[in-house]
Amino acid sequence: MDERFNVELEQLLQDRGRDFLSLSGVCKVMPSALRARLGLKSNSRVGEVQKALQPHMGRNLEIRKAGRSLCLVRRGEKDEMLLRSVQARPGKSPKTLRNSLPFTAAEFLRLTNSLLKEGRLRVELNARCEPLLFAVSPEGPPTLQPQPLALAPVPDAEAEKAVLRAAFQELEQGRIFVRICDLRRRLGWSREAFDSALARLRRERTVQLHSGDVSAMTQEELQDSFVDENGFRMLSLTWTEAR
Amino acid sequence: MSRVDVRQQLLERNPFLSSASPEPWDNNFPDLTGLNKDVGDHIFTLLRGTREGMRGTMAGLVLGEAGSGKTHMLKRVLDSMQEMGEGALFASIRAFLNPTSVFQDLRRGIFVNLKRKRREHRSQIDFLGEAVKARFHQDLVEGRVPSYYQDSLQLWFQEEYPDVDPRFLRLFYTYMDVKDSRLLGVMQGDISDDDFPGNPDLKIDDFESRDAAQEAEAQRAVLSLGMLLDYAKMPLIICFDQLDAMSDEGLIQAWGRVSAELINNVYGVLPLAFLRSDKWNAFSAVLDNAVKDRYQNNLMVLRSCTLEESWQLLEGRLRLYYEDDYEEKMEWLRTQLEAKLAVGDYAPRHVIEMANRAILQPLHPVRRPGPEDDREEILRAFAGVWSEERDKVAAEPGLWPPNLDDLSCALELWLTARSDCSSVVRTGQRFRVLEAECLQGAERVLCSFAFCATRHNSPARAALNAGLKFLNEDPMGRICYYVTEASVLPALPQWPKVHELLSEFRNQGGRVVVLDEETRVCWYALLALRNRIEAGDVRLYLSEESRLAVREDLMLFLRERFEGELLPFEGGKVEPPPLTDLPVDPFLTEDWPRLHEAICSLLTQAPMRMMKADFLLERLRNQDFKILHAGLLAYVKGQEECFRLWPCENGSLIQMV
């Protein structure tokens, strides 16, 4: 095992505030120099990526299956990982969550039931009586953790818009307003790339940006909002193009 | 004219100084009918639906970020209703402060609005009364009501609507006959019905039961009002505005209960909630699904201004202030804002604020402001908003009827910000609401605050007794304030027992603070200021960014720059208030015709027939008028055909029309 690879791979997860990342995502977001050293290309197949990464896992990393994808996973407290996932995406059904996490079905059941028993998770039923999972935080409402799609900004403006829109729709869930910090984290683009894409869409009147209650946000969430050319801090956006 | 001259003119009379939307009843700013037309249309569709099915169950939710025009939308609704004639009624209700008195607050809010004049100096409740009478007359003529009920509308109504509250109905019909405004005070729950006996619930001495009884009575009154609306076929739009100030879960649930009652059981009302989207998410987590779904079934979203709408917005305001002399100023603004507005769509408030900034910023700044200037900018911005709110409350005292929760909330804020007070807590008692430790000299003393804000003598006695009990527990080491309003404390020989208790309270070292029209302004304006912060209506332009003001900024202002003294605390020492008699009501002592003439004469001599209220007041006092600041503003506001009030940076401007 090459220790340097191991450190760089772990850093990759850490920089994105993630516990795990799909192998295809890892391959896309890793620096090109590292990719070259591992003998990979940005469009390498998952099997090739797995083969290249496997020797450098060490004690801190592993490759596991999450739903149908293979993921690079940071070893650690699995219950904390599950809890963080629920905090990042509150209101997901256990089934959806299970398919998105790198746990076996048995592991997921055991961890979820244990967190429910400890009162760290709670369940609500939706209109169709399906259970939805929420984190219980002693310090107040849960804060969203970064959950980027791990997509690099797309050079083509139209493709960029499509990716942004897809992420917007995923986060919107009928609420019409989406917080800019959530969108930024969902996409995982560099700050400059995200800000310039947002400013462009706004200039084109594709989106409208809105200010909001800064006191309801954490310092990190505020930092991930958007300050425009006129100095207005904008916290949420609506998609207006279809209007 | 040079650029400097245009800017100078705009500085002298700045149409963009205030970006807050005034109360819908007083909003003279032009409406951009194209902006959010879909929302306005949707509301009117709902209103038509309510009129057609007065017993239907509709509600609407309008989401918009701070400054997107939520309160302005109320003006559009109200204006359109005015144009429709007396076909519908309108009430704008502020955030609730106490979960145990939500129906009382709702009833009070509705009646404050129903008392507002619509046309021909007739109030909304007059229109309702006339519509009920007209419908009854028509039913008699067409034989739907037997002729032997001809002189007994009240009796017939009682039989037609057996669930109607007979006391409420009697008060309503008596008011329609005699037009005594005190009766509206009784219906509103602010005046004792000692003169109109007959409600056994209100004779209960146990105050917890009494509170519950009053809440139940308020709920019955709202239900009964719905029956009158139903009969008159006159829907009432109830707009819940500034709900953002409600963050407590208990309050949100209480609001949900009120909403459920309005939607399910009260006839002829259309509840509309106006909220920021993030707040609605917080509400959704707490509200009952049935209520949430009812609101979300009619979800409307306010959008920002397009570039063209931004220019129309600016032009509309300039025309209002400068009439035909606006074009050059518009041209100047265009050059200042063209690049800024090209960045994207902005909420109406952003547009107004950008125009204001362009006017206020020096053309050749000596240096760029840095983080060290932020604190001063916060204090400067708050001073402006404070004077605006103070003058609004002074000009319209009727919008802020005496209210225990409002008073205690304002005092809590004020005490929390003071360095000589600590451990400000709510006691959980109905009349002795707050406690704090206050510095007296070098010692910390436990201080308690008792309130009475209704013209009922039993709560007044209860508050004084609670204060006396507190003092008697440690006569040397405690301080107790009894806070009430002049309008709810009649002078002797009325209420002899209350006055006896007041003397005893003073003898025990208790401090009595009776708020007159002038001093009460500070209390209610502080609450209004807090509501504006909570609603995201105050923006701060700091060196690095522009953001909405938050509670910490308000606390900074209260500590550093707030000029109002709610209680006579001085230099860290609690000074006893003067033991004078009740303050004299400035409205009763003034010679109004002579005052009117003097105001007109002074304004006629002023440039643009306009003067700052403070300056005008000084000139009037030089002529031996004993009017107070609040009295002057309220008088001018009441004479809308002669005078107009304009917000200005530090106090209002008064203009002769």
Coordinates of N, CA and C in Angstrom, one line a residue, chain B residues 157-328:
Chain B
F157 N -83.1 36.8 14.3 CA -81.7 36.3 14.0 C -81.3 35.2 15.0
Q158 N -81.7 35.4 16.3 CA -81.5 34.4 17.3 C -82.1 33.1 17.0
E159 N -83.3 33.1 16.4 CA -84.0 31.9 16.0 C -83.4 31.3 14.8
E160 N -83.0 32.1 13.9 CA -82.4 31.6 12.6 C -81.0 31.0 12.9
Y161 N -80.3 31.6 13.8 CA -78.9 31.2 14.1 C -78.9 30.9 15.7
P162 N -79.4 29.7 16.1 CA -79.6 29.4 17.5 C -78.3 29.4 18.3
D163 N -77.1 29.2 17.5 CA -75.9 29.1 18.2 C -75.2 30.5 18.5
V164 N -75.8 31.5 18.0 CA -75.2 32.8 18.1 C -75.1 33.2 19.6
D165 N -74.1 33.9 20.0 CA -73.9 34.4 21.4 C -74.9 35.5 21.6
P166 N -75.9 35.4 22.5 CA -76.9 36.4 22.6 C -76.3 37.7 23.1
R167 N -75.2 37.7 23.9 CA -74.6 38.9 24.4 C -74.0 39.7 23.3
F168 N -73.2 38.9 22.4 CA -72.6 39.5 21.3 C -73.6 40.2 20.4
L169 N -74.7 39.4 20.2 CA -75.7 39.9 19.2 C -76.4 41.2 19.8
R170 N -76.6 41.1 21.1 CA -77.3 42.3 21.7 C -76.3 43.5 21.6
L171 N -75.1 43.3 21.9 CA -74.1 44.4 21.8 C -74.1 45.0 20.3
F172 N -74.1 44.0 19.4 CA -74.0 44.5 18.0 C -75.2 45.3 17.6
Y173 N -76.4 44.8 18.0 CA -77.6 45.6 17.6 C -77.7 46.9 18.3
T174 N -77.3 46.9 19.6 CA -77.3 48.1 20.3 C -76.4 49.1 19.7
Y175 N -75.2 48.6 19.3 CA -74.2 49.5 18.6 C -74.8 50.1 17.4
M176 N -75.5 49.2 16.6 CA -76.1 49.7 15.3 C -77.1 50.8 15.6
D177 N -77.8 50.7 16.7 CA -78.8 51.7 17.0 C -78.2 53.0 17.6
V178 N -77.3 52.9 18.5 CA -76.9 54.1 19.2 C -75.5 54.6 18.8
K179 N -74.7 53.7 18.0 CA -73.4 54.1 17.5 C -72.5 54.6 18.7
D180 N -72.6 53.9 19.8 CA -71.7 54.3 20.9 C -70.4 53.5 20.8
S181 N -69.3 54.1 20.6 CA -68.0 53.4 20.3 C -67.6 52.6 21.5
R182 N -68.1 52.9 22.7 CA -67.7 52.1 23.9 C -68.2 50.7 23.7
L183 N -69.3 50.5 23.0 CA -69.8 49.2 22.8 C -68.9 48.3 22.0
L184 N -68.2 49.0 21.0 CA -67.2 48.2 20.2 C -66.1 47.8 21.1
G185 N -65.7 48.7 22.1 CA -64.7 48.3 23.1 C -65.1 47.1 23.9
V186 N -66.4 47.0 24.2 CA -66.9 45.8 25.0 C -66.8 44.6 24.1
M187 N -67.3 44.8 22.8 CA -67.3 43.6 21.9 C -65.9 43.1 21.7
Q188 N -64.9 44.1 21.7 CA -63.5 43.8 21.4 C -62.9 43.1 22.6
G189 N -63.5 43.3 23.8 CA -63.0 42.6 25.0 C -62.1 43.6 25.8
D190 N -62.0 44.8 25.4 CA -61.1 45.7 26.1 C -61.8 46.6 27.2
I191 N -63.1 46.6 27.2 CA -63.8 47.4 28.2 C -64.7 46.5 29.0
S192 N -64.8 46.7 30.3 CA -65.7 45.9 31.1 C -67.1 46.1 30.7
D193 N -67.9 45.1 30.8 CA -69.3 45.2 30.4 C -70.1 45.5 31.7
D194 N -69.5 46.2 32.6 CA -70.2 46.6 33.8 C -71.5 47.4 33.5
D195 N -71.4 48.2 32.5 CA -72.5 49.0 32.0 C -73.5 48.2 31.3
F196 N -73.1 47.1 30.8 CA -73.9 46.2 30.0 C -73.9 44.8 30.6
P197 N -74.5 44.7 31.8 CA -74.4 43.4 32.5 C -75.1 42.2 31.8
G198 N -74.8 41.1 32.2 CA -75.5 39.9 31.7 C -74.6 38.8 31.3
N199 N -73.3 38.9 31.4 CA -72.4 37.8 31.1 C -71.9 37.2 32.3
P200 N -72.5 36.1 32.8 CA -72.0 35.5 34.1 C -70.6 35.1 34.1
D201 N -70.1 34.6 32.9 CA -68.7 34.1 32.8 C -67.7 35.1 33.4
L202 N -68.0 36.4 33.1 CA -67.0 37.4 33.4 C -67.1 37.9 34.9
K203 N -67.9 37.3 35.6 CA -68.0 37.6 37.1 C -67.2 36.6 37.9
I204 N -66.5 35.7 37.2 CA -65.7 34.7 37.9 C -64.5 35.3 38.6
D205 N -64.3 35.0 39.9 CA -63.2 35.6 40.6 C -61.9 34.9 40.4
D206 N -62.0 33.6 40.2 CA -60.8 32.8 39.9 C -60.2 33.1 38.5
F207 N -59.0 33.7 38.5 CA -58.6 34.2 37.3 C -58.2 33.2 36.2
E208 N -57.8 32.1 36.7 CA -57.5 31.0 35.6 C -58.7 30.7 34.9
S209 N -59.8 30.5 35.7 CA -61.1 30.1 35.1 C -61.6 31.3 34.3
R210 N -61.3 32.5 34.8 CA -61.7 33.7 34.1 C -61.0 33.8 32.7
D211 N -59.7 33.6 32.7 CA -59.0 33.6 31.5 C -59.6 32.6 30.5
A212 N -59.9 31.4 30.9 CA -60.4 30.4 30.0 C -61.8 30.9 29.6
A213 N -62.6 31.5 30.5 CA -63.9 31.9 30.1 C -63.8 33.0 29.1
Q214 N -62.9 33.9 29.3 CA -62.7 35.0 28.4 C -62.3 34.5 27.0
E215 N -61.4 33.5 27.0 CA -61.0 33.0 25.7 C -62.2 32.3 25.0
A216 N -63.0 31.6 25.8 CA -64.2 30.9 25.2 C -65.2 31.9 24.7
E217 N -65.3 33.0 25.5 CA -66.2 34.1 25.1 C -65.7 34.7 23.8
A218 N -64.4 35.0 23.7 CA -63.9 35.5 22.4 C -64.1 34.6 21.3
Q219 N -64.0 33.3 21.5 CA -64.2 32.3 20.4 C -65.7 32.4 20.0
R220 N -66.6 32.5 21.0 CA -68.0 32.6 20.6 C -68.3 33.8 19.8
A221 N -67.6 34.9 20.2 CA -67.8 36.2 19.5 C -67.4 36.1 18.1
V222 N -66.3 35.4 17.8 CA -65.8 35.3 16.4 C -66.8 34.4 15.6
L223 N -67.3 33.3 16.3 CA -68.2 32.5 15.6 C -69.5 33.3 15.3
S224 N -69.9 34.1 16.3 CA -71.2 34.9 16.1 C -71.0 35.9 15.0
L225 N -69.8 36.5 14.9 CA -69.5 37.4 13.8 C -69.7 36.7 12.5
G226 N -69.2 35.5 12.4 CA -69.3 34.7 11.2 C -70.7 34.5 10.8
M227 N -71.6 34.4 11.8 CA -73.0 34.2 11.4 C -73.6 35.5 10.9
L228 N -73.2 36.6 11.4 CA -73.6 37.9 10.8 C -73.1 38.1 9.4
L229 N -71.9 37.7 9.2 CA -71.3 37.7 7.8 C -72.1 36.8 6.9
D230 N -72.4 35.7 7.4 CA -73.1 34.7 6.6 C -74.5 35.3 6.1
Y231 N -75.1 35.9 7.1 CA -76.5 36.4 6.8 C -76.4 37.6 5.8
A232 N -75.4 38.4 6.1 CA -75.2 39.6 5.2 C -74.6 39.3 3.9
K233 N -74.1 38.1 3.7 CA -73.4 37.6 2.5 C -72.2 38.5 2.2
M234 N -71.5 38.8 3.3 CA -70.4 39.7 3.2 C -69.1 39.1 3.8
P235 N -68.3 38.5 2.9 CA -67.1 37.8 3.4 C -66.1 38.7 4.1
L236 N -65.3 38.2 5.0 CA -64.3 38.9 5.7 C -62.9 38.2 5.4
I237 N -62.0 38.9 4.8 CA -60.7 38.4 4.6 C -59.9 38.6 5.9
I238 N -59.3 37.6 6.4 CA -58.5 37.8 7.6 C -57.0 37.5 7.2
C239 N -56.2 38.5 7.1 CA -54.9 38.3 6.7 C -53.9 38.3 7.9
F240 N -53.2 37.2 8.1 CA -52.3 37.0 9.1 C -50.9 37.5 8.6
D241 N -50.5 38.7 9.0 CA -49.3 39.3 8.5 C -48.3 39.3 9.6
Q242 N -47.0 39.4 9.2 CA -45.9 39.4 10.2 C -45.9 38.2 11.1
L243 N -46.3 37.1 10.6 CA -46.3 35.9 11.4 C -44.9 35.4 11.8
D244 N -44.0 36.0 11.0 CA -42.6 35.5 11.2 C -42.1 35.8 12.7
A245 N -42.8 36.7 13.4 CA -42.4 37.0 14.7 C -42.8 35.8 15.7
M246 N -43.5 34.9 15.2 CA -43.9 33.8 16.1 C -42.9 32.6 15.9
S247 N -42.0 32.4 16.8 CA -41.1 31.3 16.7 C -41.4 30.2 17.7
D248 N -42.1 30.5 18.7 CA -42.4 29.6 19.8 C -43.4 28.5 19.3
E249 N -43.0 27.2 19.6 CA -43.8 26.1 19.1 C -45.3 26.2 19.6
G250 N -45.4 26.6 20.9 CA -46.7 26.7 21.5 C -47.6 27.8 20.8
L251 N -46.9 28.9 20.4 CA -47.7 29.9 19.7 C -48.1 29.5 18.3
I252 N -47.2 28.8 17.6 CA -47.5 28.3 16.3 C -48.7 27.3 16.4
Q253 N -48.7 26.4 17.4 CA -49.8 25.5 17.6 C -51.1 26.3 17.9
A254 N -51.0 27.3 18.7 CA -52.2 28.1 19.0 C -52.7 28.8 17.8
W255 N -51.8 29.3 16.9 CA -52.2 29.9 15.7 C -52.9 28.8 14.8
G256 N -52.4 27.6 14.8 CA -53.0 26.5 14.1 C -54.4 26.2 14.6
R257 N -54.6 26.3 15.9 CA -56.0 26.1 16.5 C -56.9 27.2 16.0
V258 N -56.4 28.4 16.0 CA -57.3 29.5 15.5 C -57.6 29.3 14.1
S259 N -56.6 28.9 13.3 CA -56.8 28.7 11.9 C -57.9 27.6 11.6
A260 N -57.7 26.5 12.4 CA -58.7 25.4 12.2 C -60.1 25.8 12.5
E261 N -60.2 26.7 13.6 CA -61.6 27.1 13.9 C -62.1 28.0 12.8
L262 N -61.3 28.9 12.3 CA -61.7 29.8 11.2 C -62.1 29.0 10.0
I263 N -61.3 28.1 9.7 CA -61.5 27.3 8.4 C -62.8 26.4 8.6
N264 N -62.9 25.8 9.7 CA -63.9 24.7 9.8 C -65.2 25.2 10.4
N265 N -65.2 26.2 11.3 CA -66.4 26.6 12.0 C -67.0 28.0 11.8
V266 N -66.1 28.9 11.4 CA -66.6 30.3 11.3 C -67.0 30.5 9.9
Y267 N -68.3 31.0 9.7 CA -68.8 31.3 8.4 C -68.2 32.5 7.8
G268 N -68.1 32.6 6.5 CA -67.8 33.8 5.8 C -66.5 34.4 6.0
V269 N -65.5 33.7 6.5 CA -64.2 34.2 6.6 C -63.2 33.5 5.7
L270 N -62.2 34.3 5.2 CA -61.2 33.7 4.3 C -59.8 34.0 5.0
P271 N -59.3 33.0 5.7 CA -58.0 33.3 6.3 C -56.8 33.2 5.3
L272 N -56.0 34.2 5.3 CA -54.8 34.2 4.4 C -53.6 34.3 5.3
A273 N -52.6 33.5 5.1 CA -51.4 33.6 5.9 C -50.3 34.1 5.0
F274 N -49.5 35.1 5.4 CA -48.4 35.7 4.7 C -47.1 35.4 5.4
L275 N -46.3 34.7 4.8 CA -45.1 34.2 5.5 C -43.9 34.1 4.6
R276 N -42.7 34.1 5.2 CA -41.5 33.8 4.5 C -41.4 32.3 4.4
S277 N -40.7 31.8 3.3 CA -40.8 30.4 3.0 C -40.1 29.6 4.1
D278 N -38.9 30.1 4.6 CA -38.3 29.3 5.7 C -39.1 29.2 6.9
K279 N -39.9 30.3 7.2 CA -40.8 30.3 8.4 C -41.9 29.3 8.2
W280 N -42.4 29.2 6.9 CA -43.5 28.2 6.7 C -43.0 26.8 6.9
N281 N -41.8 26.6 6.5 CA -41.2 25.2 6.8 C -41.2 24.9 8.3
A282 N -40.9 26.0 9.1 CA -40.9 25.8 10.6 C -42.3 25.6 11.0
F283 N -43.3 26.3 10.5 CA -44.7 26.2 10.8 C -45.2 24.8 10.4
S284 N -44.8 24.3 9.3 CA -45.2 23.0 8.8 C -44.9 21.9 9.7
A285 N -43.7 22.0 10.3 CA -43.2 21.0 11.2 C -44.1 20.9 12.5
V286 N -44.8 21.9 12.8 CA -45.5 22.0 14.0 C -47.0 21.9 13.8
L287 N -47.5 22.4 12.7 CA -48.9 22.5 12.5 C -49.6 21.1 12.2
D288 N -50.8 21.0 12.6 CA -51.6 19.9 12.3 C -51.7 19.7 10.8
N289 N -51.6 18.5 10.3 CA -51.6 18.3 8.8 C -52.9 18.8 8.1
A290 N -54.0 18.7 8.8 CA -55.3 19.2 8.2 C -55.2 20.7 7.9
V291 N -54.7 21.4 8.9 CA -54.5 22.9 8.7 C -53.5 23.2 7.7
K292 N -52.4 22.5 7.8 CA -51.3 22.8 6.8 C -51.8 22.5 5.4
D293 N -52.5 21.4 5.2 CA -53.0 21.1 3.8 C -54.0 22.2 3.3
R294 N -54.8 22.6 4.2 CA -55.8 23.7 3.8 C -55.1 24.9 3.3
Y295 N -54.1 25.3 4.0 CA -53.3 26.5 3.5 C -52.6 26.2 2.2
Q296 N -52.0 25.0 2.2 CA -51.1 24.7 1.0 C -51.9 24.4 -0.2
N297 N -53.2 24.1 0.0 CA -54.1 23.9 -1.2 C -54.1 25.1 -2.1
N298 N -54.0 26.3 -1.5 CA -54.0 27.5 -2.2 C -52.7 28.3 -2.0
L299 N -51.6 27.7 -2.5 CA -50.3 28.2 -2.2 C -50.0 29.3 -3.3
M300 N -49.6 30.5 -2.9 CA -49.2 31.5 -3.8 C -47.8 32.0 -3.5
V301 N -47.0 32.3 -4.5 CA -45.6 32.7 -4.3 C -45.4 34.1 -4.9
L302 N -44.8 34.9 -4.1 CA -44.5 36.3 -4.6 C -43.1 36.3 -5.3
R303 N -43.1 36.8 -6.5 CA -41.8 36.8 -7.2 C -41.2 38.2 -7.2
S304 N -40.0 38.3 -7.6 CA -39.3 39.6 -7.6 C -39.7 40.5 -8.8
C305 N -39.2 41.7 -8.9 CA -39.5 42.6 -10.0 C -38.6 42.3 -11.2
T306 N -39.2 42.3 -12.4 CA -38.4 42.3 -13.6 C -37.7 43.7 -13.7
L307 N -36.8 43.9 -14.6 CA -36.2 45.2 -14.8 C -37.2 46.3 -15.1
E308 N -38.1 46.0 -15.9 CA -39.1 46.9 -16.3 C -40.0 47.3 -15.1
E309 N -40.3 46.3 -14.3 CA -41.2 46.6 -13.1 C -40.4 47.4 -12.1
S310 N -39.1 47.2 -12.0 CA -38.2 48.0 -11.1 C -38.3 49.4 -11.5
W311 N -38.2 49.7 -12.8 CA -38.2 51.1 -13.2 C -39.6 51.7 -12.9
Q312 N -40.6 50.9 -13.1 CA -42.0 51.4 -12.8 C -42.2 51.7 -11.4
L313 N -41.6 50.8 -10.5 CA -41.7 51.0 -9.1 C -41.1 52.4 -8.7
L314 N -39.9 52.6 -9.2 CA -39.2 53.8 -8.8 C -39.9 55.0 -9.4
E315 N -40.4 54.9 -10.6 CA -41.1 56.1 -11.2 C -42.4 56.4 -10.4
G316 N -43.1 55.3 -10.0 CA -44.3 55.6 -9.3 C -44.1 56.3 -8.0
R317 N -43.0 56.0 -7.3 CA -42.8 56.7 -6.0 C -42.3 58.1 -6.3
L318 N -41.5 58.3 -7.4 CA -41.1 59.7 -7.7 C -42.3 60.6 -8.0
R319 N -43.2 60.0 -8.8 CA -44.4 60.8 -9.2 C -45.2 61.1 -8.0
L320 N -45.3 60.2 -7.0 CA -46.1 60.5 -5.8 C -45.5 61.7 -5.1
Y321 N -44.2 61.7 -5.0 CA -43.6 62.8 -4.2 C -43.5 64.1 -5.0
Y322 N -43.2 64.0 -6.3 CA -42.8 65.2 -7.1 C -43.8 65.5 -8.2
E323 N -44.9 64.7 -8.3 CA -45.9 64.9 -9.3 C -45.3 65.1 -10.7
D324 N -45.5 66.3 -11.3 CA -45.0 66.4 -12.7 C -43.5 66.7 -12.8
D325 N -42.9 66.9 -11.7 CA -41.5 67.3 -11.7 C -40.6 66.1 -11.4
Y326 N -40.9 65.0 -12.0 CA -40.1 63.8 -11.6 C -39.1 63.3 -12.7
E327 N -39.3 63.8 -13.9 CA -38.6 63.1 -15.0 C -37.1 63.2 -14.9
E328 N -36.6 64.4 -14.5 CA -35.2 64.6 -14.4 C -34.6 63.7 -13.3

